[in-house]
């Protein structure tokens, strides 16, 4: 079987400080089928803390620690850095996330291996760290809003990377079969009887144009089960009206 | 000015337990320009705790609390529930997130108002809560993975809703202008001199086919600045070689 797209994409966390964030990134990777987590940190406390967290996914157990960005991306043919497009002047080409997705997909489907780098929560990637990247990507955001949380940013990026090829985790329930014209006509007939029997037709003759009811019933976009249910309700009403 | 798409979409949290998650949802809403947060909770501790959090965004300050799902979605013309497609039998039509996005966009661009409901962290939406929904949506996930975090799920859904119309928060830096054939030819000429002067041409005559170098240099996909930089480097090397 062909190696999955996800197995050819590494997530690289550079100087992440908060173990909860490292755990959240691992969780998003697990959600979307990614397994290759790489951590670049001067000191290993956050990584060790994340590993000892309760819901430490297998992703965290197989994650690898590197001493530098260069080592972390050594086997990658396309390296993307993430940026919030702050005030800093960027010397890299920058893609919107949805366009970066195309580049990454192209790279890995032609035999390459890609990495997506996330910088520290506070300062993002440094110019030196960015210099190891081929391109940068940015998640479109509301400028006036607050900065994005690392775990949420990773979830959004990974979702975009699998979005095109995604299939539901279980088969979706089949859509109900819409009622056909004959079935709807049966319901209209019973409705007509109710309008007569209840005195509505007598009291509001102006509302009794057949085309009005025909359109009204069609706007209900009924499925077959709905038609049967409504006919049941209307027949019961008729029975009660006639009994009295 | 036309009311933005985001202002016509409400996020409804039903029985969210963890204040951190409520805060994370508010943060994602702020990131993607959404403002209408509605909370349905039997008791208001998580909501009050979330409000008092440090980075409580304006979204939390204007969020509204409701006693029931019915009241929370009363003004909405399209109500989506979110589901992880568990074992439970679903009686609603279910859309993949990217398809739900189309329905929501259609609803709000034709004057409607949409709501996206998220259930409690542990159990999701109950059958009763789902019955207030027109349709359900699911984020495609890896079945064998862990369940998705509420804040991350909300971030992914909101990203999808703005994905199509999104513009970058600041103008992207212009791509560098690729070098033209004449500029590349200038560089090739200096490279040729270096190959001669250094003795490479003499030592590896088999590697000296002009077409080989022409292709090699073109694969470098140089921009104009790169060409100038490389010519500078090669000229310095030539000067040093000739001096000795």
XYZ file of C-alpha atoms in Angstrom:
488
model
C 0.000 0.000 0.000
C 1.127 3.496 -0.756
C 2.587 5.375 2.186
C 0.021 7.913 3.336
C 0.428 11.617 2.754
C 0.433 12.154 6.517
C 3.477 9.904 6.987
C 5.539 12.127 4.720
C 4.806 15.338 6.633
C 6.601 16.200 9.867
C 5.419 18.750 12.414
C 8.357 20.594 13.991
C 7.847 22.574 17.210
C 10.648 25.065 17.754
C 11.093 26.382 21.321
C 7.533 25.573 22.405
C 7.384 26.527 26.096
C 4.056 25.198 27.311
C 3.758 21.411 27.729
C -0.021 21.730 27.334
C 0.537 23.195 23.887
C 2.899 20.394 22.889
C 0.259 17.942 24.075
C -2.442 19.792 22.118
C -0.376 19.656 18.925
C 0.176 15.917 19.430
C -3.545 15.471 19.945
C -4.399 17.316 16.717
C -1.812 15.194 14.872
C -3.456 12.055 16.198
C -6.913 13.378 15.223
C -5.817 13.911 11.625
C -3.591 10.842 11.245
C -0.134 12.443 11.491
C 2.613 10.727 13.472
C 5.944 12.472 12.877
C 6.426 15.049 15.651
C 9.829 16.697 16.056
C 10.763 19.027 18.856
C 13.627 21.536 18.826
C 14.331 22.869 22.301
C 17.339 24.167 24.197
C 16.086 22.547 27.350
C 13.796 19.549 27.486
C 11.470 20.338 30.382
C 8.350 21.215 28.332
C 8.756 18.129 26.175
C 9.214 15.804 29.151
C 6.244 17.405 30.910
C 4.082 16.969 27.830
C 5.101 13.321 27.636
C 3.996 12.645 31.185
C 0.586 14.242 30.590
C -2.404 11.965 31.077
C -3.676 11.706 27.517
C -0.179 11.509 26.040
C -0.934 10.094 22.621
C 1.347 7.615 20.847
C 2.458 10.641 18.812
C 4.268 11.989 21.880
C 5.900 8.652 22.646
C 7.480 8.443 19.214
C 8.298 12.177 18.986
C 11.973 13.004 18.499
C 13.998 15.812 20.010
C 16.631 17.700 18.005
C 19.300 20.199 18.951
C 18.737 22.488 15.986
C 16.312 23.282 13.191
C 18.916 22.124 10.661
C 19.016 18.644 12.204
C 15.243 18.489 12.610
C 14.550 19.117 8.915
C 17.612 17.372 7.442
C 15.573 14.725 5.568
C 12.896 17.127 4.287
C 12.668 18.397 0.717
C 10.149 21.151 1.435
C 10.233 23.117 4.675
C 7.408 25.515 5.554
C 7.575 28.000 8.414
C 4.380 29.393 9.921
C 3.968 33.119 10.512
C 1.232 35.415 11.811
C 2.476 38.159 9.424
C 3.457 40.558 12.191
C 5.329 43.819 11.769
C 8.604 42.128 10.859
C 9.767 42.359 7.263
C 9.688 38.853 5.775
C 12.243 37.852 3.157
C 10.519 34.602 2.222
C 7.680 33.959 -0.166
C 4.507 33.674 1.952
C 1.487 31.539 1.014
C -2.018 31.548 2.400
C -2.554 28.210 4.165
C -4.813 26.841 1.427
C -2.108 27.512 -1.202
C 0.657 26.085 0.981
C -1.425 22.925 1.159
C -1.089 22.545 -2.626
C 2.700 22.948 -2.485
C 3.036 20.427 0.358
C 0.778 17.946 -1.381
C 2.791 18.304 -4.624
C 6.050 17.801 -2.760
C 5.015 14.644 -0.963
C 3.144 13.041 -3.845
C 6.289 13.305 -5.974
C 8.340 11.433 -3.395
C 9.471 14.306 -1.214
C 9.111 14.816 2.509
C 7.745 18.025 4.006
C 8.053 19.764 7.359
C 5.837 22.438 8.882
C 7.570 24.513 11.565
C 5.810 26.301 14.417
C 7.789 28.810 16.486
C 7.504 29.612 20.175
C 4.160 30.790 21.555
C 5.478 34.267 22.292
C 7.786 35.184 19.455
C 7.128 32.751 16.632
C 10.045 31.678 14.459
C 13.235 33.767 14.539
C 14.861 35.032 11.342
C 17.549 32.387 11.799
C 14.971 29.610 12.170
C 13.035 30.898 9.162
C 16.194 30.807 7.047
C 15.948 27.001 7.078
C 12.546 27.250 5.373
C 11.788 27.258 1.671
C 8.549 29.156 2.112
C 6.296 30.540 4.836
C 2.586 30.027 5.332
C 0.015 32.091 7.176
C -3.438 31.236 8.513
C -5.858 33.970 7.445
C -6.993 35.801 10.570
C -8.822 38.835 11.787
C -6.093 41.475 12.270
C -7.794 43.058 15.248
C -8.122 39.732 17.039
C -5.803 38.130 19.566
C -2.917 35.905 18.467
C -3.645 32.290 17.712
C -3.110 29.494 20.215
C -0.393 27.017 19.157
C -2.592 23.919 19.505
C -5.399 25.540 17.532
C -3.048 26.805 14.818
C -1.622 23.295 14.402
C -5.126 21.784 14.247
C -6.151 24.221 11.509
C -2.970 23.576 9.455
C -3.283 19.798 9.726
C -6.981 19.922 8.856
C -6.146 21.908 5.714
C -3.500 19.350 4.729
C -5.966 16.421 4.866
C -9.050 18.412 3.828
C -8.957 17.534 0.150
C -8.389 13.811 0.518
C -10.439 13.372 3.690
C -13.091 10.713 3.976
C -15.468 10.500 6.959
C -14.263 8.329 9.853
C -17.446 6.245 9.496
C -19.883 6.020 6.598
C -22.295 8.952 6.725
C -25.918 7.888 7.248
C -27.748 7.826 3.911
C -29.864 10.885 3.144
C -33.574 10.131 3.376
C -35.283 9.628 -0.006
C -37.337 12.704 -0.929
C -41.042 11.980 -1.445
C -42.155 11.834 -5.058
C -45.015 13.829 -6.548
C -47.532 11.010 -6.174
C -46.766 10.599 -2.478
C -47.058 14.333 -1.915
C -50.380 14.359 -3.813
C -51.751 11.711 -1.428
C -50.922 13.935 1.495
C -52.445 16.984 -0.205
C -55.684 15.067 -0.673
C -55.963 14.248 3.046
C -55.016 17.828 3.918
C -57.829 19.017 1.626
C -60.313 16.872 3.551
C -59.127 18.331 6.854
C -59.528 21.874 5.519
C -63.118 21.108 4.544
C -64.069 19.059 7.567
C -62.611 21.554 10.073
C -64.509 24.480 8.552
C -61.291 26.262 7.490
C -62.352 26.214 3.832
C -65.664 27.795 4.741
C -64.161 30.441 7.009
C -61.172 31.462 4.844
C -62.317 30.825 1.270
C -59.687 33.335 0.004
C -56.925 30.999 1.254
C -58.332 27.969 -0.519
C -56.628 28.236 -3.909
C -55.307 24.786 -4.807
C -52.009 26.148 -6.189
C -51.288 27.844 -2.865
C -51.487 24.582 -0.947
C -49.586 22.716 -3.618
C -46.647 25.146 -3.302
C -46.841 25.208 0.493
C -46.627 21.434 0.743
C -43.734 21.286 -1.723
C -41.739 23.832 0.273
C -41.819 21.319 3.153
C -39.247 19.184 1.235
C -40.743 16.048 2.743
C -39.094 12.678 2.633
C -41.129 9.460 2.301
C -41.287 8.808 6.011
C -42.476 12.372 6.623
C -45.335 11.908 4.138
C -46.501 8.760 5.907
C -46.250 10.482 9.283
C -48.214 13.548 8.150
C -50.890 11.421 6.507
C -51.222 9.513 9.785
C -51.608 12.735 11.742
C -54.126 14.212 9.299
C -56.218 11.001 9.190
C -56.380 10.925 12.973
C -57.576 14.544 12.969
C -60.182 13.699 10.312
C -61.397 10.744 12.353
C -61.755 12.919 15.434
C -63.504 15.728 13.494
C -66.004 13.317 11.926
C -66.683 11.638 15.234
C -67.779 14.900 16.808
C -21.429 48.154 4.153
C -22.755 44.640 3.938
C -22.889 42.792 7.221
C -20.067 40.275 7.282
C -20.662 36.558 6.961
C -19.166 36.094 10.414
C -21.778 38.336 12.036
C -24.572 36.108 10.807
C -23.132 32.919 12.305
C -23.486 32.098 16.009
C -21.384 29.576 17.910
C -23.445 27.767 20.559
C -21.698 25.836 23.337
C -24.042 23.363 24.991
C -23.033 22.098 28.445
C -19.341 22.897 28.012
C -17.719 21.990 31.337
C -14.194 23.337 31.130
C -13.760 27.123 31.323
C -10.445 26.789 29.459
C -12.327 25.287 26.540
C -14.904 28.071 26.535
C -12.010 30.527 26.522
C -10.308 28.652 23.680
C -13.481 28.749 21.579
C -13.799 32.499 22.212
C -10.167 32.938 21.185
C -10.678 31.056 17.918
C -13.776 33.149 17.226
C -11.758 36.295 17.744
C -8.990 34.955 15.496
C -11.402 34.375 12.639
C -13.600 37.437 13.144
C -16.674 35.845 14.759
C -18.409 37.609 17.649
C -21.688 35.868 18.458
C -21.027 33.325 21.223
C -23.983 31.715 22.977
C -23.720 29.422 25.962
C -26.349 26.927 27.102
C -25.618 25.633 30.590
C -27.623 24.370 33.520
C -25.207 26.045 35.892
C -23.053 29.023 35.069
C -19.762 28.272 36.798
C -17.721 27.347 33.688
C -18.960 30.413 31.836
C -18.193 32.790 34.715
C -14.774 31.192 35.165
C -14.020 31.575 31.478
C -15.035 35.232 31.639
C -12.614 35.959 34.420
C -9.706 34.378 32.552
C -6.795 36.689 31.761
C -7.059 36.838 27.981
C -10.847 36.989 28.031
C -11.517 38.360 24.586
C -14.313 40.818 23.841
C -16.138 37.770 22.463
C -16.556 36.476 26.037
C -17.762 39.812 27.332
C -20.581 39.993 24.823
C -21.423 36.269 24.983
C -24.980 35.450 26.031
C -26.222 32.669 28.257
C -29.439 30.765 27.497
C -31.503 28.294 29.465
C -32.167 25.956 26.552
C -31.050 25.120 23.036
C -34.459 26.258 21.723
C -33.940 29.755 23.127
C -30.311 29.897 21.996
C -31.150 29.216 18.343
C -34.541 30.952 18.202
C -33.430 33.582 15.629
C -31.464 31.138 13.420
C -32.672 29.834 10.064
C -30.079 27.064 9.776
C -28.869 25.131 12.804
C -25.934 22.728 12.520
C -24.937 20.294 15.234
C -21.404 18.901 15.370
C -20.784 15.175 15.799
C -17.760 12.900 15.926
C -19.832 10.133 14.280
C -19.626 7.779 17.243
C -21.501 4.517 17.631
C -24.866 6.208 18.084
C -27.367 5.930 15.256
C -27.898 9.405 13.794
C -31.292 10.375 12.404
C -30.096 13.625 10.818
C -28.451 14.217 7.486
C -24.681 14.517 8.167
C -22.298 16.619 6.080
C -18.536 16.625 5.948
C -17.349 19.975 7.303
C -16.373 21.301 3.878
C -19.888 20.604 2.550
C -21.560 22.063 5.637
C -19.595 25.218 4.922
C -21.412 25.551 1.573
C -24.824 25.168 3.227
C -24.010 27.734 5.932
C -22.646 30.182 3.387
C -25.771 29.786 1.227
C -28.018 30.330 4.242
C -26.353 33.512 5.430
C -25.780 35.076 2.011
C -29.518 34.785 1.321
C -30.364 36.705 4.472
C -30.529 33.866 6.983
C -28.713 33.401 10.251
C -26.866 30.201 11.114
C -25.808 28.517 14.342
C -23.168 25.851 14.898
C -23.690 23.820 18.077
C -20.939 22.056 20.014
C -21.913 19.596 22.732
C -20.196 18.833 26.026
C -16.577 17.678 25.970
C -17.464 14.214 27.209
C -20.717 13.253 25.552
C -21.254 15.646 22.658
C -24.790 16.709 21.813
C -27.683 14.638 23.196
C -30.448 13.336 20.914
C -32.739 15.999 22.374
C -30.219 18.769 21.651
C -29.637 17.434 18.137
C -33.385 17.501 17.454
C -33.156 21.317 17.328
C -30.708 21.026 14.409
C -31.498 20.975 10.710
C -28.349 19.051 9.855
C -25.188 17.695 11.477
C -21.587 18.198 10.451
C -18.482 16.151 11.141
C -14.788 17.012 10.985
C -12.984 14.238 9.087
C -10.687 12.458 11.508
C -8.514 9.461 11.946
C -10.808 6.817 13.486
C -8.069 5.270 15.566
C -7.056 8.624 17.053
C -8.196 10.262 20.261
C -11.279 12.482 20.371
C -10.926 16.090 19.338
C -10.434 18.916 21.810
C -13.354 21.392 21.878
C -11.197 24.473 21.293
C -9.411 22.825 18.391
C -12.649 21.531 16.860
C -14.130 25.029 16.993
C -10.984 26.536 15.434
C -11.131 24.059 12.547
C -14.854 24.685 11.916
C -14.487 28.462 11.990
C -11.442 28.310 9.718
C -13.453 26.297 7.200
C -16.280 28.844 7.318
C -13.985 31.770 6.432
C -11.558 29.753 4.264
C -13.104 30.581 0.910
C -13.490 34.311 1.408
C -10.352 34.783 3.510
C -7.800 37.437 2.689
C -4.443 37.677 4.463
C -4.411 39.879 7.576
C -1.633 41.969 5.969
C -0.542 42.152 2.331
C 1.723 39.226 1.519
C 5.259 40.276 0.544
C 5.645 40.293 -3.247
C 7.309 37.240 -4.740
C 10.844 37.983 -6.010
C 11.070 38.476 -9.778
C 12.622 35.406 -11.424
C 15.793 36.125 -13.362
C 15.353 36.262 -17.131
C 17.396 34.263 -19.638
C 19.840 37.108 -20.311
C 20.611 37.532 -16.607
C 21.148 33.800 -16.215
C 23.396 33.766 -19.279
C 25.598 36.453 -17.666
C 26.024 34.231 -14.631
C 26.769 31.177 -16.798
C 29.524 33.111 -18.551
C 31.274 33.955 -15.261
C 30.796 30.365 -14.064
C 32.463 29.200 -17.303
C 35.499 31.372 -16.550
C 35.736 29.914 -13.022
C 35.581 26.363 -14.406
C 38.475 27.162 -16.763
C 40.571 29.220 -14.383
C 40.267 26.736 -11.481
C 41.399 23.804 -13.637
C 38.041 22.014 -13.302
C 37.507 22.051 -17.088
C 40.937 20.499 -17.605
C 40.502 17.885 -14.919
C 36.887 16.818 -15.678
C 36.480 17.440 -19.412
C 33.590 14.925 -19.507
C 31.543 17.225 -17.248
C 32.081 20.250 -19.441
C 29.158 19.968 -21.834
C 27.551 23.376 -22.128
C 23.998 21.968 -22.065
C 24.708 20.293 -18.724
C 25.619 23.588 -17.067
C 22.779 25.403 -18.739
C 20.265 22.962 -17.266
C 21.956 22.928 -13.865
C 21.827 26.707 -13.574
C 18.181 26.828 -14.661
C 17.199 24.287 -12.020
C 18.416 26.806 -9.444
C 15.280 28.925 -10.185
C 17.228 32.082 -9.412
C 15.645 35.451 -8.854
C 17.355 38.678 -9.987
C 18.980 39.351 -6.646
C 20.345 35.793 -6.561
C 21.970 36.234 -9.972
C 23.730 39.411 -8.851
C 24.862 37.704 -5.642
C 26.221 34.651 -7.450
C 28.019 36.779 -10.047
C 29.618 38.705 -7.179
C 30.796 35.484 -5.543
C 32.122 34.012 -8.786
C 33.967 37.236 -9.743
C 35.656 37.335 -6.341
C 36.766 33.714 -6.819
C 38.085 34.567 -10.316
C 40.001 37.556 -8.958
C 41.599 35.391 -6.268
C 42.431 32.580 -8.743
C 44.046 35.011 -11.167
C 46.021 36.767 -8.439
C 47.707 33.511 -7.453
